[in-house]
C-alpha positions as a Python dict, from the first residue, in 0.01 Angstrom:
ca = {
    (1, 'M'): (0, 0, 0),
    (2, 'D'): (-180, 245, 233),
    (3, 'E'): (-357, 465, -30),
    (4, 'T'): (-540, 430, -356),
    (5, 'P'): (-319, 470, -666),
    (6, 'R'): (-508, 745, -841),
    (7, 'W'): (-621, 991, -582),
    (8, 'A'): (-416, 884, -278),
    (9, 'L'): (-730, 815, -67),
    (10, 'P'): (-641, 649, 267),
    (11, 'L'): (-714, 272, 279),
    (12, 'L'): (-842, 91, 598),
    (13, 'F'): (-648, -184, 749),
    (14, 'A'): (-785, -482, 957),
    (15, 'G'): (-754, -401, 1325),
    (16, 'Q'): (-676, -33, 1256),
    (17, 'A'): (-784, 200, 1539),
    (18, 'Q'): (-1001, 507, 1459),
    (19, 'K'): (-1086, 389, 1112),
    (20, 'E'): (-1349, 659, 1089),
    (21, 'I'): (-1067, 919, 1052),
    (22, 'Q'): (-926, 751, 736),
    (23, 'H'): (-1274, 688, 605),
    (24, 'N'): (-1377, 1041, 656),
    (25, 'E'): (-1069, 1184, 505),
    (26, 'A'): (-1126, 980, 191),
    (27, 'L'): (-1494, 1090, 178),
    (28, 'V'): (-1385, 1454, 187),
    (29, 'V'): (-1157, 1419, -118),
    (30, 'V'): (-1433, 1214, -313),
    (31, 'D'): (-1688, 1489, -221),
    (32, 'A'): (-1453, 1754, -360),
    (33, 'L'): (-1384, 1578, -688),
    (34, 'L'): (-1701, 1401, -779),
    (35, 'H'): (-1871, 1634, -1022),
    (36, 'G'): (-1608, 1887, -913),
    (37, 'R'): (-1661, 2262, -903),
    (38, 'V'): (-1403, 2524, -821),
    (39, 'E'): (-1465, 2882, -744),
    (40, 'S'): (-1169, 3006, -954),
    (41, 'A'): (-835, 2907, -1100),
    (42, 'D'): (-686, 3254, -1085),
    (43, 'L'): (-609, 3299, -709),
    (44, 'S'): (-245, 3244, -584),
    (45, 'A'): (-338, 3313, -224),
    (46, 'P'): (-615, 3175, -9),
    (47, 'P'): (-944, 3365, -6),
    (48, 'G'): (-1030, 3544, 323),
    (49, 'A'): (-1342, 3370, 433),
    (50, 'P'): (-1393, 3039, 247),
    (51, 'M'): (-1690, 2819, 313),
    (52, 'V'): (-1656, 2448, 396),
    (53, 'G'): (-1660, 2246, 81),
    (54, 'Q'): (-1534, 2524, -150),
    (55, 'C'): (-1258, 2447, -393),
    (56, 'W'): (-998, 2645, -587),
    (57, 'I'): (-733, 2549, -841),
    (58, 'V'): (-418, 2711, -692),
    (59, 'A'): (-252, 2950, -944),
    (60, 'A'): (114, 2993, -1005),
    (61, 'G'): (311, 3188, -749),
    (62, 'A'): (110, 3050, -464),
    (63, 'S'): (159, 3207, -125),
    (64, 'G'): (41, 3184, 235),
    (65, 'D'): (-119, 2848, 324),
    (66, 'W'): (-112, 2774, -47),
    (67, 'A'): (267, 2809, -86),
    (68, 'G'): (412, 2528, -291),
    (69, 'Q'): (69, 2407, -399),
    (70, 'A'): (40, 2547, -755),
    (71, 'D'): (-199, 2356, -978),
    (72, 'T'): (-347, 2148, -693),
    (73, 'V'): (-713, 2157, -606),
    (74, 'A'): (-743, 2338, -273),
    (75, 'L'): (-1040, 2231, -56),
    (76, 'W'): (-1144, 2415, 253),
    (77, 'T'): (-1252, 2184, 525),
    (78, 'E'): (-1358, 2210, 888),
    (79, 'G'): (-990, 2109, 965),
    (80, 'G'): (-827, 2368, 720),
    (81, 'W'): (-689, 2328, 379),
    (82, 'R'): (-660, 1997, 199),
    (83, 'F'): (-482, 1971, -126),
    (84, 'V'): (-539, 1725, -404),
    (85, 'A'): (-283, 1678, -681),
    (86, 'P'): (-466, 1665, -1015),
    (87, 'R'): (-446, 1361, -1237),
    (88, 'A'): (-482, 1352, -1620),
    (89, 'G'): (-846, 1373, -1716),
    (90, 'L'): (-968, 1566, -1407),
    (91, 'R'): (-1243, 1807, -1516),
    (92, 'V'): (-1407, 2066, -1292),
    (93, 'A'): (-1660, 2341, -1351),
    (94, 'A'): (-1515, 2684, -1287),
    (95, 'A'): (-1771, 2924, -1114),
    (96, 'D'): (-1604, 3243, -1246),
    (97, 'R'): (-1585, 3117, -1617),
    (98, 'D'): (-1844, 3012, -1874),
    (99, 'H'): (-1675, 2673, -1917),
    (100, 'A'): (-1501, 2380, -1735),
    (101, 'L'): (-1125, 2324, -1689),
    (102, 'F'): (-953, 1998, -1740),
    (103, 'F'): (-608, 1875, -1638),
    (104, 'D'): (-413, 1719, -1933),
    (105, 'G'): (-150, 1567, -1715),
    (106, 'T'): (78, 1874, -1723),
    (107, 'L'): (-147, 2183, -1745),
    (108, 'W'): (-500, 2294, -1662),
    (109, 'R'): (-670, 2384, -1995),
    (110, 'S'): (-1007, 2546, -2075),
    (111, 'D'): (-1273, 2296, -2194),
    (112, 'A'): (-1357, 2297, -2572),
    (113, 'V'): (-1737, 2355, -2512),
    (114, 'R'): (-1811, 2694, -2362),
    (115, 'G'): (-2100, 2925, -2326),
    (116, 'D'): (-2014, 3113, -2641),
    (117, 'G'): (-1920, 2826, -2881),
    (118, 'V'): (-1686, 2542, -2939),
    (119, 'Y'): (-1320, 2602, -2931),
    (120, 'L'): (-1020, 2408, -3096),
    (121, 'D'): (-675, 2510, -2987),
    (122, 'E'): (-827, 2821, -2811),
    (123, 'E'): (-980, 2934, -3132),
    (124, 'R'): (-1357, 2948, -3160),
    (125, 'V'): (-1469, 2719, -3454),
    (126, 'V'): (-1847, 2711, -3376),
    (127, 'G'): (-2024, 3017, -3244),
    (128, 'P'): (-2376, 3106, -3140),
    (129, 'R'): (-2660, 3022, -3371),
    (130, 'M'): (-2745, 3295, -3632),
    (131, 'A'): (-3079, 3365, -3788),
    (132, 'A'): (-3184, 3135, -4067),
    (133, 'I'): (-3094, 3216, -4426),
    (134, 'A'): (-3395, 3275, -4642),
    (135, 'A'): (-3460, 3036, -4921),
    (136, 'P'): (-3432, 3177, -5272),
    (137, 'S'): (-3763, 3263, -5419),
    (138, 'G'): (-3890, 3389, -5749),
    (139, 'G'): (-3692, 3288, -6057),
    (140, 'G'): (-3661, 3594, -6278),
    (141, 'V'): (-3309, 3671, -6164),
    (142, 'I'): (-3183, 3329, -6062),
    (143, 'D'): (-2811, 3409, -6089),
    (144, 'A'): (-2833, 3720, -5860),
    (145, 'E'): (-3043, 3531, -5604),
    (146, 'A'): (-2811, 3235, -5604),
    (147, 'R'): (-2512, 3460, -5549),
    (148, 'S'): (-2682, 3640, -5274),
    (149, 'T'): (-2782, 3317, -5095),
    (150, 'L'): (-2430, 3180, -5136),
    (151, 'M'): (-2281, 3499, -4996),
    (152, 'D'): (-2516, 3465, -4695),
    (153, 'I'): (-2402, 3097, -4642),
    (154, 'L'): (-2040, 3192, -4665),
    (155, 'A'): (-2085, 3482, -4418),
    (156, 'A'): (-2263, 3234, -4162),
    (157, 'L'): (-1981, 2981, -4202),
    (158, 'R'): (-1717, 3254, -4150),
    (159, 'T'): (-1907, 3394, -3845),
    (160, 'H'): (-1917, 3044, -3691),
    (161, 'G'): (-1547, 3010, -3761),
    (162, 'L'): (-1597, 2703, -3976),
    (163, 'I'): (-1409, 2861, -4263),
    (164, 'A'): (-1149, 3140, -4269),
    (165, 'T'): (-1246, 3495, -4358),
}
């Protein structure tokens, strides 16, 4: 075995010449994936002036230096493009979105927790916090106040997506 099973990081061998090359290559991949961040997952062609260390998820229909690399993580290094095939469970923050992306073993998917709420099957089920519902007061018209409060509670639950409208 000359590479690790999950991320195909190069392994060192006893008596190997220029071990630093293999070691440095492994560190570059670890650096890209550890607490990963991609600039975007929407580009199918390499950006014009990438900075060393920047990453992208290669979109379908890849072209140029990215041809044949759809769904991989493309990392710009001092030596050019490096591509890492995603494994199930890989999660990266996406700079151009308000949420992370994760690879389910087949597809890149949007994370459930996003800036505007929590999603289940791409449908928002919890939204931003709303103002508090006032407690009923008084007591002369209890039925009307109770109905009004219940309607406010139902409206808040619907707005959050917790119950259907």
